[in-house]
XYZ file of C-alpha atoms in Angstrom:
168
model
C -97.121 56.243 -16.830
C -95.571 59.438 -18.237
C -96.931 61.082 -21.401
C -94.443 61.663 -24.193
C -95.653 64.662 -26.234
C -95.764 67.533 -25.307
C -92.700 67.437 -23.204
C -93.201 70.027 -20.459
C -89.538 70.987 -20.023
C -89.050 71.335 -23.793
C -92.258 73.358 -24.250
C -91.336 75.796 -21.472
C -87.744 76.034 -22.750
C -89.013 76.807 -26.258
C -91.385 79.496 -24.988
C -88.860 81.141 -22.660
C -86.042 81.179 -25.209
C -88.377 82.623 -27.854
C -89.363 85.472 -25.524
C -85.706 86.156 -24.695
C -84.758 86.214 -28.395
C -87.657 88.601 -29.070
C -86.525 91.011 -26.344
C -82.744 90.872 -26.829
C -80.432 91.260 -29.812
C -79.833 87.641 -30.702
C -77.103 88.561 -33.202
C -74.960 90.182 -30.514
C -71.580 88.500 -30.153
C -70.592 87.191 -26.745
C -67.237 88.780 -25.996
C -64.652 86.991 -23.896
C -66.681 83.798 -23.245
C -65.710 81.674 -20.251
C -66.311 78.088 -19.109
C -66.056 76.381 -15.746
C -62.838 74.581 -14.869
C -62.928 70.794 -14.457
C -63.545 71.066 -10.699
C -66.189 73.765 -11.195
C -64.568 76.156 -8.743
C -63.533 78.890 -11.170
C -63.898 80.151 -14.717
C -61.403 80.041 -17.559
C -61.401 81.607 -21.009
C -63.251 79.552 -23.614
C -60.873 78.940 -26.518
C -62.897 76.687 -28.815
C -62.768 77.234 -32.567
C -66.156 79.000 -32.410
C -65.228 81.367 -29.547
C -65.290 84.412 -31.830
C -68.686 83.463 -33.342
C -70.825 82.815 -30.238
C -74.016 84.878 -30.303
C -76.799 85.404 -27.801
C -79.333 83.703 -30.110
C -77.233 80.613 -30.753
C -76.453 80.214 -27.062
C -80.142 80.560 -26.185
C -81.006 77.900 -28.781
C -78.377 75.616 -27.211
C -79.867 76.258 -23.784
C -83.333 75.194 -24.968
C -81.860 72.090 -26.606
C -79.855 71.108 -23.518
C -82.859 71.469 -21.217
C -84.984 69.408 -23.569
C -82.505 66.728 -24.610
C -81.550 66.124 -20.984
C -85.012 64.645 -20.474
C -84.427 62.330 -23.435
C -81.218 61.027 -21.865
C -83.130 60.377 -18.667
C -85.371 58.036 -20.655
C -88.460 60.156 -20.053
C -88.963 61.419 -23.634
C -88.146 60.623 -27.252
C -86.152 62.923 -29.555
C -89.329 63.799 -31.466
C -90.875 64.996 -28.188
C -88.004 67.479 -27.871
C -88.103 68.755 -31.446
C -91.869 69.170 -31.590
C -92.300 70.492 -28.035
C -89.700 73.243 -28.510
C -91.720 74.338 -31.569
C -94.914 74.164 -29.501
C -93.324 76.467 -26.913
C -92.217 78.826 -29.672
C -95.806 78.997 -30.968
C -97.119 79.674 -27.465
C -94.642 82.569 -27.118
C -95.588 84.052 -30.515
C -99.273 83.798 -29.611
C -98.635 85.501 -26.261
C -96.619 88.341 -27.826
C -99.288 88.799 -30.506
C -102.229 88.829 -28.089
C -100.473 91.036 -25.564
C -99.710 93.622 -28.222
C -103.112 95.227 -27.627
C -101.754 96.462 -24.292
C -98.727 98.250 -25.750
C -99.209 102.015 -25.871
C -95.933 102.787 -27.599
C -94.741 101.595 -30.985
C -93.291 98.123 -30.740
C -91.549 95.514 -32.818
C -90.262 92.051 -31.935
C -88.103 90.118 -34.365
C -86.336 86.805 -33.883
C -85.039 83.725 -35.654
C -87.124 80.594 -35.175
C -85.695 77.243 -34.111
C -86.174 76.146 -37.733
C -84.180 79.087 -39.116
C -87.114 81.250 -40.246
C -87.721 84.843 -39.220
C -90.686 86.188 -37.258
C -91.586 89.870 -37.020
C -94.357 90.923 -34.605
C -95.488 94.517 -34.896
C -98.567 96.697 -35.127
C -99.431 95.219 -38.525
C -99.528 91.692 -37.063
C -97.209 88.707 -37.341
C -95.027 88.198 -40.402
C -93.150 84.963 -40.990
C -90.417 84.217 -43.509
C -89.550 80.556 -43.903
C -85.849 79.725 -44.359
C -86.366 78.909 -48.051
C -88.483 81.990 -48.855
C -87.275 85.412 -50.000
C -90.164 87.486 -48.632
C -92.229 87.443 -45.456
C -95.906 86.506 -45.360
C -98.421 88.150 -43.031
C -99.794 85.184 -41.065
C -101.730 87.070 -38.371
C -103.422 90.381 -39.079
C -103.032 93.307 -36.690
C -105.921 95.391 -38.067
C -109.252 95.962 -36.292
C -110.826 92.792 -37.653
C -107.931 90.609 -36.568
C -106.441 92.500 -33.639
C -106.150 90.412 -30.441
C -108.631 92.458 -28.389
C -111.337 91.740 -30.947
C -110.757 88.023 -31.471
C -113.767 85.772 -31.802
C -113.899 81.985 -31.648
C -113.381 81.792 -35.424
C -110.365 84.075 -35.173
C -108.918 81.781 -32.500
C -109.150 78.925 -35.002
C -107.459 81.079 -37.625
C -104.779 82.069 -35.129
C -104.087 78.430 -34.260
C -103.828 77.503 -37.939
C -101.503 80.438 -38.649
C -99.239 79.555 -35.723
C -98.801 76.024 -37.077
C -97.077 77.488 -40.124
C -94.274 78.963 -37.982
C -91.381 76.519 -37.514
């Protein structure tokens, strides 16, 4: 018997892609994209209609989807396992970046687009999240002394978990 949710491949893909989008400029265009030839022995220029609009972030999102959906096609998971597990991985990555921030000596800032199209900003002030339909960001996790990761208590862990559920 194989459990459905959380899909391990999808959760790890969601976490890894989120970290990569936080560290790299996801809006950067991919210049001169290439694809494998039919026999897989060489590369050729990609000439699809979207060739001039491929970005690092969109390609990373596709990578997470392909890793996750491949398990669905194998009959191991349902589509809902993919969609929810990628979000679970994203939340794990945000939690890790937030908690690890206590170890950063220099000024830092991570920003990325969520799988749901929202925006997350992780900095010294905490974690801000702007949902796709909202015009302004909301502070969902505080970075001050009473909420900073190195001073978390059990109650703060509950608050952190609740706050992370709002990020999609």
